[in-house]
Amino acid sequence: MSDEPQWRENVDAEEKDPTARRLILTPASTIRLRRVRWLWDTTPEDAPPTSHGRIPLNSLAIAAGGPGLGKSQFAVWLTARITTGTLPGEMYGKPRGVIYAATEDSWSYTIAPRLVAAGANMGLVFRVDVKDDEEMHARLTLPKDISLMGKAAEEYSVGLLVADPLLSMIDASINDYRAAEVRSALEPLVAAADRHDFTILGLAHFTKAGGNDPLSRIAGSGAFGQLIRSLIAFAKQESEEGEEEFVMSLEKNNLGRVGLPSHSYEIQPVTVDTDEGPTYVSRFVLGPESTTSVRDVMRAETNGESSGSSSEVAEWLQGWLTDLGGSDEAREIKKAAKKETFSESAVDRAKKKLGIRSKQQGFGRDRTSHWYLPEAWERDVVASLPRTG
């Protein structure tokens, strides 16, 4: 028996047939360690470096939520900051191009005016069209156009690809509810992003099914949730004053910390001048940190099977406040309503219906909100105001 190691036979086989299928084992000790770099990093000055990274560079991130929550406006906001070098992260001070692939909105009426309203460098934002002599109405398609996308990203120094929505970019022959087929379309795109130095932000819708987990609510195959490195989720709730409050949370962060603070945000109306006169669009405005997460909003929407009829909840709320002299602390009211299996949204609607007013009291952590029936508001709040003249 020969003393030559068995692996020698594999080497000989490779020399005889270089195309033969074989295994290559690489010792972990030879692999270079690298730090994660972040496209968007909100780390405060007093925190460890990059500890609040939200979207990793050269990866696939998804922005998801229900309709009308400002996902597209957020994508435009991100685009504006990348093209002007003002996004906190690795690209800060280094403006890069953005390929904006959108299939649902008009460039002339919606996307371009929104970009102007957000302050984007318009010379660095690129609409993408496909020219194909064999296909009259060709559009950007995954995985067919991935190689072309990579070359274009390098040629135009692109730092971000926005896919709005991501599902519309996937070849129509692919069943987007089959994990294996979705992977065949997206894995090459993620590899191209790493190879050609750009990040992908895909926009997606939430389904009604899936409970309180934002990741399981992304429309399409579960492969979307498995392939992405970051999920930014959007939700809306009604404040104690009966106004709409928007909240944005980082609900998945494979390469960084989970549990980062959520943020409130606004969708503001903006007037943009055109050659044909003014046009009206909206823009995303990032607000302060919020103690409420998207998951919290979803949980509040699904907790308690009985939301109660409008008149039933209003009658209960009026009776509760009347028994307490016309006012009570908001959190005590909602705690009592929960015991009655009334949802928070149902109580908020009843509050609006009864004309109940609210007043903030205290400061900092001691700050509370109190609700007043109209007559109690006049008696306890208005009457206490100093008279002038």
Short mmCIF file of C-alpha atoms in Angstrom, two decimals:
data_model
loop_
_atom_site.label_atom_id
_atom_site.label_comp_id
_atom_site.label_asym_id
_atom_site.label_seq_id
_atom_site.Cartn_x
_atom_site.Cartn_y
_atom_site.Cartn_z
CA MET A 1 0.00 0.00 0.00
CA SER A 2 1.37 3.42 -0.92
CA ASP A 3 2.40 5.84 1.85
CA GLU A 4 1.22 8.81 -0.25
CA PRO A 5 -1.73 10.65 1.37
CA GLN A 6 -5.15 9.94 -0.06
CA TRP A 7 -5.66 13.60 -1.00
CA ARG A 8 -2.96 13.20 -3.63
CA GLU A 9 -5.41 11.16 -5.72
CA ASN A 10 -7.83 14.12 -5.70
CA VAL A 11 -5.08 16.42 -6.94
CA ASP A 12 -4.21 13.97 -9.70
CA ALA A 13 -7.90 13.77 -10.64
CA GLU A 14 -8.11 17.56 -10.86
CA GLU A 15 -5.05 17.70 -13.08
CA LYS A 16 -6.63 15.12 -15.40
CA ASP A 17 -10.04 16.91 -15.47
CA PRO A 18 -9.95 20.54 -14.26
CA THR A 19 -13.74 20.83 -14.72
CA ALA A 20 -14.52 17.91 -12.41
CA ARG A 21 -16.78 18.68 -9.46
CA ARG A 22 -14.82 18.71 -6.18
CA LEU A 23 -14.87 20.05 -2.64
CA ILE A 24 -12.53 22.81 -1.48
CA LEU A 25 -11.94 23.10 2.28
CA THR A 26 -10.64 26.41 3.60
CA PRO A 27 -9.29 26.65 7.18
CA ALA A 28 -11.14 29.32 9.19
CA SER A 29 -7.73 30.56 10.36
CA THR A 30 -6.99 31.85 6.84
CA ILE A 31 -10.21 33.91 6.54
CA ARG A 32 -9.77 37.65 6.94
CA LEU A 33 -11.92 39.24 9.64
CA ARG A 34 -13.76 42.37 8.54
CA ARG A 35 -15.91 44.92 10.35
CA VAL A 36 -19.47 45.60 9.28
CA ARG A 37 -19.84 48.91 7.46
CA TRP A 38 -23.11 50.80 7.60
CA LEU A 39 -24.97 52.75 4.93
CA TRP A 40 -27.14 54.32 7.68
CA ASP A 41 -25.76 54.64 11.18
CA THR A 42 -27.55 56.63 13.91
CA THR A 43 -25.00 55.99 16.68
CA PRO A 44 -25.00 58.83 19.27
CA GLU A 45 -21.69 60.45 20.19
CA ASP A 46 -21.63 58.84 23.65
CA ALA A 47 -22.27 55.28 22.38
CA PRO A 48 -19.74 52.70 21.09
CA PRO A 49 -18.84 53.25 17.42
CA THR A 50 -21.34 51.81 14.88
CA SER A 51 -23.46 50.36 17.70
CA HIS A 52 -26.61 51.90 16.17
CA GLY A 53 -26.09 50.77 12.58
CA ARG A 54 -29.42 50.31 10.79
CA ILE A 55 -28.74 49.42 7.13
CA PRO A 56 -25.51 47.52 6.36
CA LEU A 57 -23.58 48.39 3.21
CA ASN A 58 -23.83 46.13 0.16
CA SER A 59 -26.78 44.17 1.50
CA LEU A 60 -30.52 43.81 0.91
CA ALA A 61 -32.82 45.80 3.20
CA ILE A 62 -36.60 46.04 3.04
CA ALA A 63 -38.86 48.91 4.02
CA ALA A 64 -42.32 47.48 4.67
CA GLY A 65 -45.69 48.61 5.95
CA GLY A 66 -49.32 49.06 5.07
CA PRO A 67 -50.58 51.43 2.35
CA GLY A 68 -50.26 55.17 2.85
CA LEU A 69 -47.58 55.03 5.55
CA GLY A 70 -44.82 56.84 3.64
CA LYS A 71 -42.56 53.97 2.54
CA SER A 72 -41.90 55.59 -0.83
CA GLN A 73 -41.33 58.97 0.79
CA PHE A 74 -38.78 57.30 3.09
CA ALA A 75 -36.98 55.84 0.05
CA VAL A 76 -36.86 59.33 -1.47
CA TRP A 77 -35.56 60.75 1.85
CA LEU A 78 -32.78 58.14 1.88
CA THR A 79 -32.01 58.84 -1.78
CA ALA A 80 -31.69 62.57 -1.13
CA ARG A 81 -29.22 62.06 1.68
CA ILE A 82 -27.06 59.61 -0.22
CA THR A 83 -26.86 61.89 -3.27
CA THR A 84 -25.89 64.84 -1.07
CA GLY A 85 -23.56 62.94 1.25
CA THR A 86 -25.61 63.81 4.34
CA LEU A 87 -26.69 60.34 5.51
CA PRO A 88 -24.93 59.38 8.78
CA GLY A 89 -22.78 56.33 8.00
CA GLU A 90 -19.92 55.26 5.73
CA MET A 91 -21.04 57.54 2.89
CA TYR A 92 -21.31 60.71 4.97
CA GLY A 93 -19.54 63.48 3.07
CA LYS A 94 -19.21 61.22 -0.02
CA PRO A 95 -22.17 61.75 -2.39
CA ARG A 96 -23.04 58.69 -4.49
CA GLY A 97 -25.51 57.92 -7.22
CA VAL A 98 -28.86 56.17 -6.74
CA ILE A 99 -30.73 54.00 -9.25
CA TYR A 100 -34.44 54.47 -8.53
CA ALA A 101 -36.46 51.66 -10.09
CA ALA A 102 -40.17 52.36 -9.61
CA THR A 103 -43.15 50.77 -11.36
CA GLU A 104 -46.17 52.21 -9.54
CA ASP A 105 -45.58 55.99 -9.52
CA SER A 106 -45.10 58.52 -12.31
CA TRP A 107 -41.67 60.12 -12.56
CA SER A 108 -43.02 63.43 -13.87
CA TYR A 109 -45.91 63.81 -11.47
CA THR A 110 -44.68 62.07 -8.31
CA ILE A 111 -41.11 60.77 -8.04
CA ALA A 112 -39.14 63.70 -9.47
CA PRO A 113 -41.18 66.34 -7.55
CA ARG A 114 -40.72 64.33 -4.33
CA LEU A 115 -36.96 64.21 -4.96
CA VAL A 116 -36.91 67.99 -5.36
CA ALA A 117 -38.95 68.42 -2.16
CA ALA A 118 -36.49 66.16 -0.29
CA GLY A 119 -33.47 68.16 -1.50
CA ALA A 120 -31.89 65.42 -3.64
CA ASN A 121 -29.02 66.05 -6.03
CA MET A 122 -31.07 65.40 -9.15
CA GLY A 123 -27.98 64.78 -11.28
CA LEU A 124 -27.14 61.72 -9.18
CA VAL A 125 -30.57 60.04 -9.25
CA PHE A 126 -31.12 57.73 -12.21
CA ARG A 127 -34.34 56.34 -13.63
CA VAL A 128 -33.67 52.93 -15.14
CA ASP A 129 -35.16 51.80 -18.44
CA VAL A 130 -34.46 48.64 -20.40
CA LYS A 131 -33.81 48.65 -24.14
CA ASP A 132 -34.43 45.32 -25.80
CA ASP A 133 -35.01 45.08 -29.55
CA GLU A 134 -36.78 41.76 -29.04
CA GLU A 135 -39.11 43.01 -26.31
CA MET A 136 -40.97 46.26 -26.96
CA HIS A 137 -42.06 46.95 -23.36
CA ALA A 138 -39.04 45.54 -21.53
CA ARG A 139 -38.54 46.44 -17.87
CA LEU A 140 -35.90 45.77 -15.26
CA THR A 141 -36.21 42.09 -14.35
CA LEU A 142 -34.52 39.88 -11.76
CA PRO A 143 -32.48 37.78 -12.16
CA LYS A 144 -32.19 38.46 -15.92
CA ASP A 145 -30.71 41.97 -15.62
CA ILE A 146 -28.46 41.51 -12.59
CA SER A 147 -25.22 41.53 -14.60
CA LEU A 148 -26.25 44.72 -16.42
CA MET A 149 -27.25 46.29 -13.11
CA GLY A 150 -23.83 45.57 -11.60
CA LYS A 151 -22.00 47.15 -14.55
CA ALA A 152 -24.24 50.24 -14.46
CA ALA A 153 -23.73 50.60 -10.70
CA GLU A 154 -19.96 50.70 -11.15
CA GLU A 155 -20.06 53.03 -14.15
CA TYR A 156 -22.23 55.62 -12.38
CA SER A 157 -20.75 55.16 -8.86
CA VAL A 158 -24.12 54.01 -7.53
CA GLY A 159 -24.42 53.51 -3.78
CA LEU A 160 -28.09 52.50 -3.62
CA LEU A 161 -30.66 50.67 -5.72
CA VAL A 162 -34.26 51.44 -4.75
CA ALA A 163 -36.72 48.78 -5.90
CA ASP A 164 -40.24 50.18 -5.47
CA PRO A 165 -41.78 47.67 -5.00
CA LEU A 166 -39.29 44.80 -4.88
CA LEU A 167 -41.84 42.19 -5.99
CA SER A 168 -42.43 44.01 -9.28
CA MET A 169 -38.76 43.50 -10.27
CA ILE A 170 -38.92 39.71 -10.03
CA ASP A 171 -39.48 37.81 -13.27
CA ALA A 172 -43.17 37.05 -13.81
CA SER A 173 -42.36 33.37 -14.31
CA ILE A 174 -41.14 33.14 -10.70
CA ASN A 175 -43.69 32.30 -8.03
CA ASP A 176 -42.96 34.87 -5.32
CA TYR A 177 -44.52 32.60 -2.69
CA ARG A 178 -42.03 29.78 -3.35
CA ALA A 179 -38.87 30.25 -1.31
CA ALA A 180 -36.55 28.40 -3.71
CA GLU A 181 -37.69 30.48 -6.68
CA VAL A 182 -37.40 33.78 -4.79
CA ARG A 183 -33.89 32.84 -3.68
CA SER A 184 -32.90 32.12 -7.27
CA ALA A 185 -33.83 35.72 -8.15
CA LEU A 186 -32.52 37.57 -5.10
CA GLU A 187 -29.35 35.71 -4.08
CA PRO A 188 -27.51 36.70 -7.30
CA LEU A 189 -28.64 40.31 -6.76
CA VAL A 190 -27.25 40.34 -3.21
CA ALA A 191 -23.98 38.85 -4.51
CA ALA A 192 -23.81 41.55 -7.20
CA ALA A 193 -24.40 44.27 -4.59
CA ASP A 194 -21.43 43.00 -2.58
CA ARG A 195 -19.26 42.68 -5.69
CA HIS A 196 -20.13 46.08 -7.17
CA ASP A 197 -20.38 48.05 -3.90
CA PHE A 198 -24.03 49.10 -3.71
CA THR A 199 -26.90 48.53 -1.29
CA ILE A 200 -30.46 47.49 -2.16
CA LEU A 201 -33.57 48.96 -0.54
CA GLY A 202 -36.66 47.02 -1.55
CA LEU A 203 -40.13 48.32 -0.70
CA ALA A 204 -42.78 45.81 0.31
CA HIS A 205 -46.33 45.68 1.59
CA PHE A 206 -47.61 44.06 4.78
CA THR A 207 -50.26 41.38 4.58
CA LYS A 208 -53.15 41.29 7.05
CA ALA A 209 -52.11 37.82 8.21
CA GLY A 210 -49.05 37.20 10.34
CA GLY A 211 -50.06 38.53 13.74
CA ASN A 212 -47.73 40.86 15.63
CA ASP A 213 -44.48 39.91 13.88
CA PRO A 214 -43.56 42.46 11.17
CA LEU A 215 -41.17 39.98 9.54
CA SER A 216 -43.93 37.45 8.95
CA ARG A 217 -46.21 40.13 7.51
CA ILE A 218 -44.01 40.87 4.46
CA ALA A 219 -45.98 39.99 1.33
CA GLY A 220 -44.57 37.04 -0.59
CA SER A 221 -42.42 34.09 0.33
CA GLY A 222 -40.76 33.71 3.72
CA ALA A 223 -37.50 33.83 1.76
CA PHE A 224 -37.74 37.63 1.76
CA GLY A 225 -37.42 37.66 5.53
CA GLN A 226 -34.55 35.16 5.39
CA LEU A 227 -32.48 36.95 2.77
CA ILE A 228 -32.71 40.50 4.04
CA ARG A 229 -30.22 41.86 6.55
CA SER A 230 -32.39 44.75 7.71
CA LEU A 231 -36.15 45.34 7.99
CA ILE A 232 -37.45 48.84 8.53
CA ALA A 233 -41.14 48.70 9.38
CA PHE A 234 -43.74 51.47 9.34
CA ALA A 235 -47.02 51.83 11.23
CA LYS A 236 -49.61 54.41 12.26
CA GLN A 237 -51.57 54.85 15.45
CA GLU A 238 -53.95 57.42 16.89
CA SER A 239 -52.53 59.61 19.64
CA GLU A 240 -54.32 60.44 22.86
CA GLU A 241 -55.26 63.75 21.24
CA GLY A 242 -56.94 61.92 18.36
CA GLU A 243 -54.20 62.78 15.87
CA GLU A 244 -52.31 60.39 13.59
CA GLU A 245 -48.86 59.34 14.79
CA PHE A 246 -46.39 57.57 12.51
CA VAL A 247 -43.71 55.27 13.91
CA MET A 248 -40.74 53.57 12.21
CA SER A 249 -38.84 50.64 13.75
CA LEU A 250 -35.83 48.50 12.89
CA GLU A 251 -37.45 45.06 13.22
CA LYS A 252 -34.57 42.96 11.88
CA ASN A 253 -30.84 43.68 12.06
CA ASN A 254 -28.78 40.59 11.27
CA LEU A 255 -25.40 42.31 11.31
CA GLY A 256 -25.93 44.68 14.22
CA ARG A 257 -27.83 45.32 17.42
CA VAL A 258 -31.50 44.55 17.78
CA GLY A 259 -33.77 46.64 19.96
CA LEU A 260 -32.55 49.99 18.67
CA PRO A 261 -34.87 52.93 19.41
CA SER A 262 -37.83 53.47 17.11
CA HIS A 263 -38.46 56.90 15.60
CA SER A 264 -41.55 58.96 15.03
CA TYR A 265 -41.87 60.61 11.63
CA GLU A 266 -44.13 62.94 9.71
CA ILE A 267 -45.41 63.07 6.16
CA GLN A 268 -45.45 66.78 5.36
CA PRO A 269 -47.18 68.47 2.40
CA VAL A 270 -44.78 70.40 0.15
CA THR A 271 -45.30 72.71 -2.83
CA VAL A 272 -42.84 72.26 -5.70
CA ASP A 273 -42.54 74.72 -8.58
CA THR A 274 -42.68 73.36 -12.14
CA ASP A 275 -42.61 75.02 -15.56
CA GLU A 276 -46.38 74.54 -15.63
CA GLY A 277 -47.03 76.01 -12.19
CA PRO A 278 -46.98 74.63 -8.63
CA THR A 279 -47.52 70.96 -7.85
CA TYR A 280 -48.21 69.42 -4.46
CA VAL A 281 -46.37 66.42 -3.06
CA SER A 282 -45.36 65.08 0.34
CA ARG A 283 -42.06 64.36 2.04
CA PHE A 284 -40.77 62.19 4.86
CA VAL A 285 -39.44 64.01 7.94
CA LEU A 286 -37.61 61.92 10.54
CA GLY A 287 -38.71 62.76 14.08
CA PRO A 288 -37.34 62.05 17.56
CA GLU A 289 -36.94 58.63 19.13
CA SER A 290 -40.19 56.95 20.17
CA THR A 291 -40.93 54.53 22.99
CA THR A 292 -43.55 52.86 20.77
CA SER A 293 -42.47 50.29 18.18
CA VAL A 294 -44.25 48.98 15.09
CA ARG A 295 -44.59 45.67 16.91
CA ASP A 296 -46.34 47.51 19.77
CA VAL A 297 -48.81 49.07 17.33
CA MET A 298 -49.56 45.68 15.77
CA ARG A 299 -50.03 44.13 19.20
CA ALA A 300 -52.44 46.88 20.21
CA GLU A 301 -54.44 46.30 17.04
CA THR A 302 -54.83 42.57 17.64
CA ASN A 303 -55.13 42.38 21.45
CA GLY A 304 -58.70 41.92 22.63
CA GLU A 305 -61.09 40.19 20.28
CA SER A 306 -63.94 42.56 21.14
CA SER A 307 -63.50 46.16 20.06
CA GLY A 308 -67.05 46.98 21.06
CA SER A 309 -69.59 48.90 19.02
CA SER A 310 -69.04 52.63 18.70
CA SER A 311 -72.02 53.52 20.88
CA GLU A 312 -71.18 50.85 23.48
CA VAL A 313 -67.62 52.10 23.99
CA ALA A 314 -68.70 55.75 24.02
CA GLU A 315 -71.37 54.98 26.63
CA TRP A 316 -68.84 53.14 28.79
CA LEU A 317 -66.24 55.92 28.49
CA GLN A 318 -68.72 58.66 29.36
CA GLY A 319 -69.93 56.68 32.37
CA TRP A 320 -66.37 56.02 33.56
CA LEU A 321 -65.38 59.69 33.44
CA THR A 322 -68.67 60.88 34.93
CA ASP A 323 -68.21 58.57 37.93
CA LEU A 324 -64.79 60.14 38.49
CA GLY A 325 -65.96 63.74 38.35
CA GLY A 326 -65.42 64.25 34.63
CA SER A 327 -61.71 63.44 34.22
CA ASP A 328 -59.12 60.70 34.67
CA GLU A 329 -55.58 59.84 33.66
CA ALA A 330 -55.44 58.42 30.12
CA ARG A 331 -53.44 55.32 30.98
CA GLU A 332 -55.87 54.41 33.77
CA ILE A 333 -58.77 54.76 31.35
CA LYS A 334 -57.10 52.48 28.79
CA LYS A 335 -56.20 49.97 31.49
CA ALA A 336 -59.85 49.81 32.54
CA ALA A 337 -60.99 49.60 28.89
CA LYS A 338 -58.68 46.64 28.32
CA LYS A 339 -60.44 44.75 31.12
CA GLU A 340 -63.68 45.35 29.23
CA THR A 341 -61.95 43.93 26.10
CA PHE A 342 -62.26 47.28 24.32
CA SER A 343 -59.33 47.95 21.94
CA GLU A 344 -57.31 51.16 22.24
CA SER A 345 -58.41 52.27 18.78
CA ALA A 346 -62.08 51.84 19.77
CA VAL A 347 -61.54 53.91 22.92
CA ASP A 348 -59.74 56.61 20.91
CA ARG A 349 -62.68 56.78 18.49
CA ALA A 350 -65.09 57.09 21.41
CA LYS A 351 -62.95 59.88 22.85
CA LYS A 352 -63.23 61.79 19.61
CA LYS A 353 -66.98 61.15 19.36
CA LEU A 354 -67.61 62.52 22.88
CA GLY A 355 -65.48 65.62 22.30
CA ILE A 356 -63.16 64.68 25.16
CA ARG A 357 -60.17 66.99 25.59
CA SER A 358 -56.75 66.01 26.92
CA LYS A 359 -54.12 67.92 28.86
CA GLN A 360 -50.49 67.05 29.57
CA GLN A 361 -49.36 67.38 33.18
CA GLY A 362 -45.92 67.07 34.75
CA PHE A 363 -42.47 66.83 33.17
CA GLY A 364 -40.10 64.12 31.97
CA ARG A 365 -40.91 60.66 33.26
CA ASP A 366 -43.66 62.09 35.46
CA ARG A 367 -45.48 63.54 32.45
CA THR A 368 -49.05 62.22 32.16
CA SER A 369 -52.09 62.87 30.00
CA HIS A 370 -55.53 63.50 31.51
CA TRP A 371 -58.83 63.25 29.65
CA TYR A 372 -61.74 65.62 30.35
CA LEU A 373 -65.39 65.52 29.38
CA PRO A 374 -66.36 68.88 27.78
CA GLU A 375 -68.11 70.17 30.92
CA ALA A 376 -65.18 69.15 33.13
CA TRP A 377 -62.77 70.85 30.73
CA GLU A 378 -64.67 74.12 31.05
CA ARG A 379 -64.90 73.77 34.83
CA ASP A 380 -61.37 72.59 35.66
CA VAL A 381 -59.17 73.89 32.87
CA VAL A 382 -60.74 76.90 31.19
CA ALA A 383 -61.99 78.38 34.47
CA SER A 384 -58.49 78.15 35.94
CA LEU A 385 -56.88 80.22 33.19
CA PRO A 386 -55.86 83.76 34.24
CA ARG A 387 -58.26 86.41 33.02
CA THR A 388 -56.90 89.31 30.98
CA GLY A 389 -58.20 92.86 30.75
#
